[in-house]
Amino acid sequence: MILIYPPVAKPCEPPAGIAKLCGALNHHGIKYNVLDANLEGLLSLLKNPPVSSDTWTSRALRHLPGHLDSLKSWDAYRNEDRYRRTIKDLNRLLDMTGRSSRVRLGLANYEHEALSPARSTDLVRAAENPEDNPFYPYFKKRLTELLRNEPPSLIGFSLNYLSQALCTFAMIGFLRRESPGVKLVLGGGLVTSWMRRPHWQNPFNGLMDHLVAGPGEGPLLLLMGVTQSTDILYKPNYNSLPMRDYFAPGPILPYSSSSGCYWNRCSFCPERAEGNPYIAIPVEEVVSDLLHLVDRHKPVLIHLLDNAISPSLMKSISEHPLGVPWYGFARITRHLTDPDFCFALKRSGCVMLKLGLESGDQRVLDNLQKGIDLEEASSALKNLKKSGIATYVYLLFGTPPEGLTEARRTLQFVAKHHDGIGFLNLAIFNMPIYGPEAHQMETKQFYEGDLSLYTSFNHPKGWSRHLIRQFLDKEFKRHPAIASILRRDPPVFTSNHAPFFCDGFHIPHPT
Ligand code: SF4
């Protein structure tokens, strides 16, 4: 069997979903190969000069070896200007390469001029014309080699982001043509979301043999003839992934201690709308897994992937430090208002917490059932700052209860707490097509296609996307305290690289 992670997704850490599948296959002694076609494909395109070249592109190409070395060592992270220049140059090379295929290509971006990843007919077209894909020369050679050396009976794709969809289908189209007898299986986060849409009908009949929603371990094992596998919590296995080749100063270890969310109440949440249940690995097991993985891979950073790290896990990590810096998403709860709790987190290696604050208006938060008290949020931000933990705060504009007045309260809250906010992510609300709220609002067909996960709606306060953008560009982002937070955000890699730029992160001195 071959497991493939297709382009394009941020190439800074190994794909956790594939590592979980590897763990399950190892457990049952099933042989497999892993192909991180995202990392390999991006590197292959970067190393092949674009057809047309201007001064910037030629310079970027000249500096390419140095840029790649600096991103994979500490050099780029010691100097923010150098880091930004490096990312801009790499993106420039990809952008120029993608143009001949009518694709806006970047390190985390794949947008075709005419084909949408949210339209099944476009995905089928991508499968019918794999040679039109800019990664075609790479995957044609690589897949042909793999098929020749060890012909597999099954090939699985892990499709998680829209930016991977068109390339995934191009690769599937190529395999269907070259190797019609091989079983093709498609799973991953994006496929799960598609399949959880109401009235889902598979529009890809004939292309794929199986589509998998939710965790893929059980269905994959079943396809391989293993029937007693459903209640085993498999440990991720990263041994087949090129841990040291990613765009990071050393291995980043992603780890998921739970699926779903222990809070599971926020009205706008796609996780809740999809009905994904909360399943958590016992905290003692999480700590022992992590210690084992740390020992094996010597990561420079642990990325906890949970939608919300539970307070009990934070407590357990505080009591059994992992000896490696870590970060992840946490809810703003009363625990973070306790300075001792925050200091203990810091001592355990917590370098940054991602916090979904969403709004600085209490009525909006209550209406969204976010379970956040703004006074607690204020105290949490201050405590985290004092203990040396950076925060990456997520805001969501344009939710149904928010209008301009409420959005201005968010602005005031952020400006007042700017000192405790390391980084900011600003998003405009999308209404999940299958969420309960969609039924209460006047909705219309959204811009995208039959696979779109969101619907547009008439905002009850007339707070349209256009007005929100205007507010963000002309008012919110121009506030001097907020502008300086936004300038800190690492381009392209954002929160994935942000921990390396936190004051509390110890970067080794050059030798
Ligand atoms: S805390 Fe996050 S994941 Fe959990 S329900 Fe709210 S938005 Fe969803």
PDB file of C-alpha atoms in Angstrom, residues 49-314:
ATOM      1  CA  PRO A  49      13.588  27.336 -12.880  1.00  0.00           C
ATOM      2  CA  PRO A  50      10.401  28.951 -14.211  1.00  0.00           C
ATOM      3  CA  VAL A  51      10.232  29.492 -17.983  1.00  0.00           C
ATOM      4  CA  SER A  52      10.166  33.281 -17.877  1.00  0.00           C
ATOM      5  CA  SER A  53      12.420  35.091 -15.484  1.00  0.00           C
ATOM      6  CA  ASP A  54      12.707  38.690 -14.336  1.00  0.00           C
ATOM      7  CA  THR A  55      15.246  40.280 -11.996  1.00  0.00           C
ATOM      8  CA  TRP A  56      13.407  39.269  -8.820  1.00  0.00           C
ATOM      9  CA  THR A  57      12.872  35.683  -9.986  1.00  0.00           C
ATOM     10  CA  SER A  58      16.485  35.264 -11.126  1.00  0.00           C
ATOM     11  CA  ARG A  59      17.744  36.595  -7.811  1.00  0.00           C
ATOM     12  CA  ALA A  60      15.375  34.300  -5.901  1.00  0.00           C
ATOM     13  CA  LEU A  61      16.658  31.350  -7.920  1.00  0.00           C
ATOM     14  CA  ARG A  62      20.275  32.288  -7.220  1.00  0.00           C
ATOM     15  CA  HIS A  63      19.548  32.451  -3.495  1.00  0.00           C
ATOM     16  CA  LEU A  64      17.444  29.282  -3.425  1.00  0.00           C
ATOM     17  CA  PRO A  65      20.012  26.921  -1.832  1.00  0.00           C
ATOM     18  CA  GLY A  66      20.814  29.525   0.842  1.00  0.00           C
ATOM     19  CA  HIS A  67      17.119  30.175   1.470  1.00  0.00           C
ATOM     20  CA  LEU A  68      16.330  26.485   1.915  1.00  0.00           C
ATOM     21  CA  ASP A  69      19.309  26.004   4.228  1.00  0.00           C
ATOM     22  CA  SER A  70      18.376  29.002   6.343  1.00  0.00           C
ATOM     23  CA  LEU A  71      14.755  27.841   6.746  1.00  0.00           C
ATOM     24  CA  LYS A  72      15.969  24.409   7.804  1.00  0.00           C
ATOM     25  CA  SER A  73      18.449  25.808  10.279  1.00  0.00           C
ATOM     26  CA  TRP A  74      18.028  28.552  12.882  1.00  0.00           C
ATOM     27  CA  ASP A  75      19.425  31.265  10.604  1.00  0.00           C
ATOM     28  CA  ALA A  76      16.150  32.507   9.147  1.00  0.00           C
ATOM     29  CA  TYR A  77      14.476  32.546  12.574  1.00  0.00           C
ATOM     30  CA  ARG A  78      17.189  34.718  14.124  1.00  0.00           C
ATOM     31  CA  ASN A  79      16.435  37.553  11.773  1.00  0.00           C
ATOM     32  CA  GLU A  80      12.856  38.468  10.900  1.00  0.00           C
ATOM     33  CA  ASP A  81      13.820  40.427   7.794  1.00  0.00           C
ATOM     34  CA  ARG A  82      15.789  37.528   6.422  1.00  0.00           C
ATOM     35  CA  TYR A  83      12.901  35.168   7.173  1.00  0.00           C
ATOM     36  CA  ARG A  84      10.418  37.400   5.330  1.00  0.00           C
ATOM     37  CA  ARG A  85      12.740  37.804   2.342  1.00  0.00           C
ATOM     38  CA  THR A  86      13.222  34.037   2.165  1.00  0.00           C
ATOM     39  CA  ILE A  87       9.502  33.287   2.184  1.00  0.00           C
ATOM     40  CA  LYS A  88       8.800  35.996  -0.390  1.00  0.00           C
ATOM     41  CA  ASP A  89      11.484  34.655  -2.725  1.00  0.00           C
ATOM     42  CA  LEU A  90      10.292  31.048  -2.446  1.00  0.00           C
ATOM     43  CA  ASN A  91       6.729  32.125  -3.108  1.00  0.00           C
ATOM     44  CA  ARG A  92       7.916  34.154  -6.085  1.00  0.00           C
ATOM     45  CA  LEU A  93       9.561  31.108  -7.652  1.00  0.00           C
ATOM     46  CA  LEU A  94       6.438  29.003  -7.168  1.00  0.00           C
ATOM     47  CA  ASP A  95       4.209  31.790  -8.444  1.00  0.00           C
ATOM     48  CA  MET A  96       6.240  32.150 -11.651  1.00  0.00           C
ATOM     49  CA  THR A  97       6.272  28.376 -12.176  1.00  0.00           C
ATOM     50  CA  GLY A  98       2.514  28.089 -11.678  1.00  0.00           C
ATOM     51  CA  ARG A  99       1.667  30.796 -14.205  1.00  0.00           C
ATOM     52  CA  SER A 100       2.149  28.621 -17.290  1.00  0.00           C
ATOM     53  CA  SER A 101      -0.462  26.228 -15.852  1.00  0.00           C
ATOM     54  CA  ARG A 102      -2.855  29.096 -15.019  1.00  0.00           C
ATOM     55  CA  VAL A 103      -2.323  28.470 -11.307  1.00  0.00           C
ATOM     56  CA  ARG A 104      -1.607  30.918  -8.523  1.00  0.00           C
ATOM     57  CA  LEU A 105       0.873  28.803  -6.653  1.00  0.00           C
ATOM     58  CA  GLY A 106       2.588  29.396  -3.327  1.00  0.00           C
ATOM     59  CA  LEU A 107       3.946  27.525  -0.334  1.00  0.00           C
ATOM     60  CA  ALA A 108       0.419  27.194   1.026  1.00  0.00           C
ATOM     61  CA  ASN A 109      -1.656  28.122  -1.964  1.00  0.00           C
ATOM     62  CA  TYR A 110      -3.032  26.555  -5.128  1.00  0.00           C
ATOM     63  CA  GLU A 111      -5.676  28.533  -7.008  1.00  0.00           C
ATOM     64  CA  HIS A 112      -6.526  27.696 -10.579  1.00  0.00           C
ATOM     65  CA  GLU A 113      -7.787  30.531 -12.792  1.00  0.00           C
ATOM     66  CA  ALA A 114     -10.770  28.501 -13.992  1.00  0.00           C
ATOM     67  CA  LEU A 115     -11.096  25.323 -11.913  1.00  0.00           C
ATOM     68  CA  SER A 116     -12.573  25.433  -8.410  1.00  0.00           C
ATOM     69  CA  PRO A 117     -11.817  22.824  -5.739  1.00  0.00           C
ATOM     70  CA  ALA A 118     -15.410  23.259  -4.546  1.00  0.00           C
ATOM     71  CA  ARG A 119     -16.920  22.042  -7.841  1.00  0.00           C
ATOM     72  CA  SER A 120     -16.945  18.297  -8.446  1.00  0.00           C
ATOM     73  CA  THR A 121     -16.998  18.737 -12.252  1.00  0.00           C
ATOM     74  CA  ASP A 122     -13.775  20.771 -12.005  1.00  0.00           C
ATOM     75  CA  LEU A 123     -12.140  18.103  -9.867  1.00  0.00           C
ATOM     76  CA  VAL A 124     -13.113  15.472 -12.414  1.00  0.00           C
ATOM     77  CA  ARG A 125     -11.629  17.688 -15.145  1.00  0.00           C
ATOM     78  CA  ALA A 126      -8.383  17.909 -13.169  1.00  0.00           C
ATOM     79  CA  ALA A 127      -8.372  14.097 -13.063  1.00  0.00           C
ATOM     80  CA  GLU A 128      -8.992  13.860 -16.795  1.00  0.00           C
ATOM     81  CA  ASN A 129      -6.098  16.187 -17.607  1.00  0.00           C
ATOM     82  CA  PRO A 130      -3.308  15.440 -15.123  1.00  0.00           C
ATOM     83  CA  GLU A 131      -0.659  16.760 -17.511  1.00  0.00           C
ATOM     84  CA  ASP A 132      -2.104  20.281 -17.067  1.00  0.00           C
ATOM     85  CA  ASN A 133      -1.083  20.249 -13.403  1.00  0.00           C
ATOM     86  CA  PRO A 134       2.216  22.042 -12.606  1.00  0.00           C
ATOM     87  CA  PHE A 135       3.289  19.088 -10.424  1.00  0.00           C
ATOM     88  CA  TYR A 136       2.753  16.610 -13.281  1.00  0.00           C
ATOM     89  CA  PRO A 137       6.459  16.150 -14.236  1.00  0.00           C
ATOM     90  CA  TYR A 138       7.240  15.464 -10.570  1.00  0.00           C
ATOM     91  CA  PHE A 139       4.422  13.032  -9.774  1.00  0.00           C
ATOM     92  CA  LYS A 140       4.564  11.248 -13.132  1.00  0.00           C
ATOM     93  CA  LYS A 141       8.195  10.286 -12.473  1.00  0.00           C
ATOM     94  CA  ARG A 142       7.785   9.585  -8.774  1.00  0.00           C
ATOM     95  CA  LEU A 143       4.580   7.540  -9.008  1.00  0.00           C
ATOM     96  CA  THR A 144       5.894   5.567 -11.981  1.00  0.00           C
ATOM     97  CA  GLU A 145       8.985   4.616  -9.933  1.00  0.00           C
ATOM     98  CA  LEU A 146       6.881   3.599  -6.945  1.00  0.00           C
ATOM     99  CA  LEU A 147       4.481   1.555  -9.062  1.00  0.00           C
ATOM    100  CA  ARG A 148       7.371  -0.193 -10.779  1.00  0.00           C
ATOM    101  CA  ASN A 149       9.444  -0.974  -7.683  1.00  0.00           C
ATOM    102  CA  GLU A 150       6.746  -2.339  -5.447  1.00  0.00           C
ATOM    103  CA  PRO A 151       3.359  -2.534  -7.185  1.00  0.00           C
ATOM    104  CA  PRO A 152       0.757  -1.721  -4.503  1.00  0.00           C
ATOM    105  CA  SER A 153      -2.713  -3.182  -4.233  1.00  0.00           C
ATOM    106  CA  LEU A 154      -4.072   0.023  -2.725  1.00  0.00           C
ATOM    107  CA  ILE A 155      -3.171   3.723  -2.750  1.00  0.00           C
ATOM    108  CA  GLY A 156      -4.639   6.092  -0.165  1.00  0.00           C
ATOM    109  CA  PHE A 157      -4.744   9.899  -0.371  1.00  0.00           C
ATOM    110  CA  SER A 158      -5.097  12.197   2.620  1.00  0.00           C
ATOM    111  CA  LEU A 159      -6.942  15.317   1.428  1.00  0.00           C
ATOM    112  CA  ASN A 160      -7.327  17.955   4.116  1.00  0.00           C
ATOM    113  CA  TYR A 161      -7.267  21.390   2.523  1.00  0.00           C
ATOM    114  CA  LEU A 162      -8.909  22.983  -0.506  1.00  0.00           C
ATOM    115  CA  SER A 163      -5.411  23.864  -1.739  1.00  0.00           C
ATOM    116  CA  GLN A 164      -4.727  20.105  -2.102  1.00  0.00           C
ATOM    117  CA  ALA A 165      -7.910  19.143  -3.933  1.00  0.00           C
ATOM    118  CA  LEU A 166      -7.081  19.834  -7.601  1.00  0.00           C
ATOM    119  CA  CYS A 167      -3.619  18.246  -7.290  1.00  0.00           C
ATOM    120  CA  THR A 168      -5.092  15.210  -5.533  1.00  0.00           C
ATOM    121  CA  PHE A 169      -7.478  14.643  -8.404  1.00  0.00           C
ATOM    122  CA  ALA A 170      -4.739  15.183 -11.001  1.00  0.00           C
ATOM    123  CA  MET A 171      -2.699  12.451  -9.281  1.00  0.00           C
ATOM    124  CA  ILE A 172      -5.749  10.188  -9.061  1.00  0.00           C
ATOM    125  CA  GLY A 173      -6.434  10.713 -12.775  1.00  0.00           C
ATOM    126  CA  PHE A 174      -2.851   9.788 -13.595  1.00  0.00           C
ATOM    127  CA  LEU A 175      -3.007   6.621 -11.476  1.00  0.00           C
ATOM    128  CA  ARG A 176      -6.362   5.565 -12.943  1.00  0.00           C
ATOM    129  CA  ARG A 177      -4.811   5.761 -16.388  1.00  0.00           C
ATOM    130  CA  GLU A 178      -1.455   4.177 -15.550  1.00  0.00           C
ATOM    131  CA  SER A 179      -2.550   1.569 -13.077  1.00  0.00           C
ATOM    132  CA  PRO A 180      -6.261   0.819 -13.495  1.00  0.00           C
ATOM    133  CA  GLY A 181      -6.125  -2.273 -11.262  1.00  0.00           C
ATOM    134  CA  VAL A 182      -4.969  -0.476  -8.105  1.00  0.00           C
ATOM    135  CA  LYS A 183      -7.635   0.377  -5.510  1.00  0.00           C
ATOM    136  CA  LEU A 184      -7.774   4.126  -4.835  1.00  0.00           C
ATOM    137  CA  VAL A 185      -9.002   5.394  -1.472  1.00  0.00           C
ATOM    138  CA  LEU A 186      -9.604   9.026  -0.584  1.00  0.00           C
ATOM    139  CA  GLY A 187      -9.949  10.316   2.989  1.00  0.00           C
ATOM    140  CA  GLY A 188      -8.913  13.256   5.176  1.00  0.00           C
ATOM    141  CA  GLY A 189     -10.500  16.328   6.736  1.00  0.00           C
ATOM    142  CA  LEU A 190     -11.878  17.866   3.544  1.00  0.00           C
ATOM    143  CA  VAL A 191     -13.407  14.596   2.358  1.00  0.00           C
ATOM    144  CA  THR A 192     -14.994  14.156   5.799  1.00  0.00           C
ATOM    145  CA  SER A 193     -16.577  17.608   5.547  1.00  0.00           C
ATOM    146  CA  TRP A 194     -17.902  16.853   2.046  1.00  0.00           C
ATOM    147  CA  MET A 195     -19.399  13.571   3.155  1.00  0.00           C
ATOM    148  CA  ARG A 196     -21.048  15.109   6.231  1.00  0.00           C
ATOM    149  CA  ARG A 197     -23.012  17.523   4.026  1.00  0.00           C
ATOM    150  CA  PRO A 198     -26.717  16.683   4.118  1.00  0.00           C
ATOM    151  CA  HIS A 199     -27.909  14.635   1.134  1.00  0.00           C
ATOM    152  CA  TRP A 200     -24.326  13.773   0.154  1.00  0.00           C
ATOM    153  CA  GLN A 201     -24.019  11.762  -3.022  1.00  0.00           C
ATOM    154  CA  ASN A 202     -20.659  10.688  -4.341  1.00  0.00           C
ATOM    155  CA  PRO A 203     -19.992  12.618  -7.570  1.00  0.00           C
ATOM    156  CA  PHE A 204     -16.721  10.740  -8.192  1.00  0.00           C
ATOM    157  CA  ASN A 205     -18.043   7.297  -9.049  1.00  0.00           C
ATOM    158  CA  GLY A 206     -15.583   5.455 -11.248  1.00  0.00           C
ATOM    159  CA  LEU A 207     -12.621   7.592 -10.210  1.00  0.00           C
ATOM    160  CA  MET A 208     -12.175   6.377  -6.661  1.00  0.00           C
ATOM    161  CA  ASP A 209     -12.898   2.985  -5.200  1.00  0.00           C
ATOM    162  CA  HIS A 210     -13.606   4.233  -1.675  1.00  0.00           C
ATOM    163  CA  LEU A 211     -14.240   7.538   0.056  1.00  0.00           C
ATOM    164  CA  VAL A 212     -13.690   7.630   3.808  1.00  0.00           C
ATOM    165  CA  ALA A 213     -15.259  10.065   6.303  1.00  0.00           C
ATOM    166  CA  GLY A 214     -13.691  10.509   9.748  1.00  0.00           C
ATOM    167  CA  PRO A 215     -10.670   8.622  11.103  1.00  0.00           C
ATOM    168  CA  GLY A 216      -9.300   6.435   8.316  1.00  0.00           C
ATOM    169  CA  GLU A 217      -7.587   3.733  10.403  1.00  0.00           C
ATOM    170  CA  GLY A 218     -10.598   1.400  10.762  1.00  0.00           C
ATOM    171  CA  PRO A 219     -11.830   1.606   7.123  1.00  0.00           C
ATOM    172  CA  LEU A 220      -8.296   1.231   5.743  1.00  0.00           C
ATOM    173  CA  LEU A 221      -7.595  -1.808   7.888  1.00  0.00           C
ATOM    174  CA  LEU A 222     -10.919  -3.296   6.890  1.00  0.00           C
ATOM    175  CA  LEU A 223      -9.946  -2.927   3.235  1.00  0.00           C
ATOM    176  CA  MET A 224      -6.767  -4.823   4.087  1.00  0.00           C
ATOM    177  CA  GLY A 225      -8.788  -7.603   5.673  1.00  0.00           C
ATOM    178  CA  VAL A 226      -8.325  -6.626   9.359  1.00  0.00           C
ATOM    179  CA  THR A 227     -11.710  -6.771  11.011  1.00  0.00           C
ATOM    180  CA  GLN A 228     -10.990  -6.361  14.733  1.00  0.00           C
ATOM    181  CA  SER A 229      -9.624  -2.843  14.760  1.00  0.00           C
ATOM    182  CA  THR A 230     -12.414  -0.453  15.601  1.00  0.00           C
ATOM    183  CA  ASP A 231     -11.828   0.267  19.277  1.00  0.00           C
ATOM    184  CA  ILE A 232      -8.025   0.481  19.246  1.00  0.00           C
ATOM    185  CA  LEU A 233      -6.508   3.955  19.696  1.00  0.00           C
ATOM    186  CA  TYR A 234      -3.467   3.740  17.447  1.00  0.00           C
ATOM    187  CA  LYS A 235      -0.327   5.716  18.195  1.00  0.00           C
ATOM    188  CA  PRO A 236       1.041   7.904  15.426  1.00  0.00           C
ATOM    189  CA  ASN A 237       4.195   6.657  13.769  1.00  0.00           C
ATOM    190  CA  TYR A 238       6.451   9.135  12.000  1.00  0.00           C
ATOM    191  CA  ASN A 239       9.278   6.737  11.100  1.00  0.00           C
ATOM    192  CA  SER A 240       8.431   6.695   7.389  1.00  0.00           C
ATOM    193  CA  LEU A 241       8.193  10.470   7.068  1.00  0.00           C
ATOM    194  CA  PRO A 242      11.183  12.701   6.255  1.00  0.00           C
ATOM    195  CA  MET A 243      11.143  14.452   9.656  1.00  0.00           C
ATOM    196  CA  ARG A 244      14.264  16.531   9.027  1.00  0.00           C
ATOM    197  CA  ASP A 245      13.350  17.760   5.546  1.00  0.00           C
ATOM    198  CA  TYR A 246      10.475  20.066   6.405  1.00  0.00           C
ATOM    199  CA  PHE A 247      10.679  23.854   6.332  1.00  0.00           C
ATOM    200  CA  ALA A 248      11.537  24.254  10.006  1.00  0.00           C
ATOM    201  CA  PRO A 249      14.746  24.568  12.046  1.00  0.00           C
ATOM    202  CA  GLY A 250      14.331  20.959  13.225  1.00  0.00           C
ATOM    203  CA  PRO A 251      11.524  18.407  13.411  1.00  0.00           C
ATOM    204  CA  ILE A 252       8.131  19.724  14.474  1.00  0.00           C
ATOM    205  CA  LEU A 253       6.105  16.933  16.025  1.00  0.00           C
ATOM    206  CA  PRO A 254       2.346  17.207  15.466  1.00  0.00           C
ATOM    207  CA  TYR A 255       0.210  15.244  17.901  1.00  0.00           C
ATOM    208  CA  SER A 256      -3.503  15.000  18.418  1.00  0.00           C
ATOM    209  CA  SER A 257      -4.719  13.983  21.861  1.00  0.00           C
ATOM    210  CA  SER A 258      -8.395  14.163  20.896  1.00  0.00           C
ATOM    211  CA  SER A 259     -10.825  14.499  18.039  1.00  0.00           C
ATOM    212  CA  GLY A 260     -13.945  16.664  18.189  1.00  0.00           C
ATOM    213  CA  CYS A 261     -14.082  19.267  20.958  1.00  0.00           C
ATOM    214  CA  TYR A 262     -14.765  18.930  24.673  1.00  0.00           C
ATOM    215  CA  TRP A 263     -16.745  22.188  24.640  1.00  0.00           C
ATOM    216  CA  ASN A 264     -18.668  21.530  21.422  1.00  0.00           C
ATOM    217  CA  ARG A 265     -21.158  24.347  21.954  1.00  0.00           C
ATOM    218  CA  CYS A 266     -20.067  27.302  19.804  1.00  0.00           C
ATOM    219  CA  SER A 267     -22.937  27.968  17.438  1.00  0.00           C
ATOM    220  CA  PHE A 268     -20.753  28.790  14.414  1.00  0.00           C
ATOM    221  CA  CYS A 269     -18.406  25.831  14.732  1.00  0.00           C
ATOM    222  CA  PRO A 270     -18.020  23.536  11.693  1.00  0.00           C
ATOM    223  CA  GLU A 271     -16.746  20.798  14.033  1.00  0.00           C
ATOM    224  CA  ARG A 272     -20.051  20.865  15.883  1.00  0.00           C
ATOM    225  CA  ALA A 273     -22.078  21.263  12.671  1.00  0.00           C
ATOM    226  CA  GLU A 274     -20.455  18.114  11.289  1.00  0.00           C
ATOM    227  CA  GLY A 275     -21.444  16.255  14.450  1.00  0.00           C
ATOM    228  CA  ASN A 276     -17.910  14.980  15.130  1.00  0.00           C
ATOM    229  CA  PRO A 277     -17.917  13.278  18.540  1.00  0.00           C
ATOM    230  CA  TYR A 278     -15.370  14.132  21.238  1.00  0.00           C
ATOM    231  CA  ILE A 279     -12.931  11.285  21.716  1.00  0.00           C
ATOM    232  CA  ALA A 280      -9.878  11.841  23.912  1.00  0.00           C
ATOM    233  CA  ILE A 281      -6.873   9.660  24.648  1.00  0.00           C
ATOM    234  CA  PRO A 282      -6.350   9.350  28.443  1.00  0.00           C
ATOM    235  CA  VAL A 283      -3.939  12.077  29.564  1.00  0.00           C
ATOM    236  CA  GLU A 284      -1.374   9.647  31.056  1.00  0.00           C
ATOM    237  CA  GLU A 285      -1.213   7.874  27.713  1.00  0.00           C
ATOM    238  CA  VAL A 286      -0.785  11.187  25.871  1.00  0.00           C
ATOM    239  CA  VAL A 287       2.159  12.147  28.056  1.00  0.00           C
ATOM    240  CA  SER A 288       3.786   8.735  27.663  1.00  0.00           C
ATOM    241  CA  ASP A 289       3.236   8.789  23.844  1.00  0.00           C
ATOM    242  CA  LEU A 290       4.747  12.243  23.621  1.00  0.00           C
ATOM    243  CA  LEU A 291       7.766  11.328  25.755  1.00  0.00           C
ATOM    244  CA  HIS A 292       8.346   8.313  23.543  1.00  0.00           C
ATOM    245  CA  LEU A 293       8.046  10.372  20.325  1.00  0.00           C
ATOM    246  CA  VAL A 294      10.316  13.076  21.732  1.00  0.00           C
ATOM    247  CA  ASP A 295      12.944  10.491  22.535  1.00  0.00           C
ATOM    248  CA  ARG A 296      12.683   9.002  19.030  1.00  0.00           C
ATOM    249  CA  HIS A 297      12.586  12.176  16.915  1.00  0.00           C
ATOM    250  CA  LYS A 298      14.227  14.879  19.055  1.00  0.00           C
ATOM    251  CA  PRO A 299      11.787  17.574  17.883  1.00  0.00           C
ATOM    252  CA  VAL A 300      12.450  21.280  18.350  1.00  0.00           C
ATOM    253  CA  LEU A 301       8.734  21.918  18.844  1.00  0.00           C
ATOM    254  CA  ILE A 302       5.577  19.947  19.625  1.00  0.00           C
ATOM    255  CA  HIS A 303       2.386  21.036  17.905  1.00  0.00           C
ATOM    256  CA  LEU A 304      -0.707  19.852  19.777  1.00  0.00           C
ATOM    257  CA  LEU A 305      -3.430  19.636  17.135  1.00  0.00           C
ATOM    258  CA  ASP A 306      -6.508  19.368  19.347  1.00  0.00           C
ATOM    259  CA  ASN A 307      -9.362  21.747  18.615  1.00  0.00           C
ATOM    260  CA  ALA A 308      -9.047  22.680  22.280  1.00  0.00           C
ATOM    261  CA  ILE A 309      -6.423  21.184  24.613  1.00  0.00           C
ATOM    262  CA  SER A 310      -8.298  20.095  27.720  1.00  0.00           C
ATOM    263  CA  PRO A 311      -7.331  21.732  31.049  1.00  0.00           C
ATOM    264  CA  SER A 312      -6.648  18.239  32.428  1.00  0.00           C
ATOM    265  CA  LEU A 313      -4.070  17.600  29.709  1.00  0.00           C
ATOM    266  CA  MET A 314      -2.454  20.993  30.351  1.00  0.00           C
TER     267      MET A 314
END
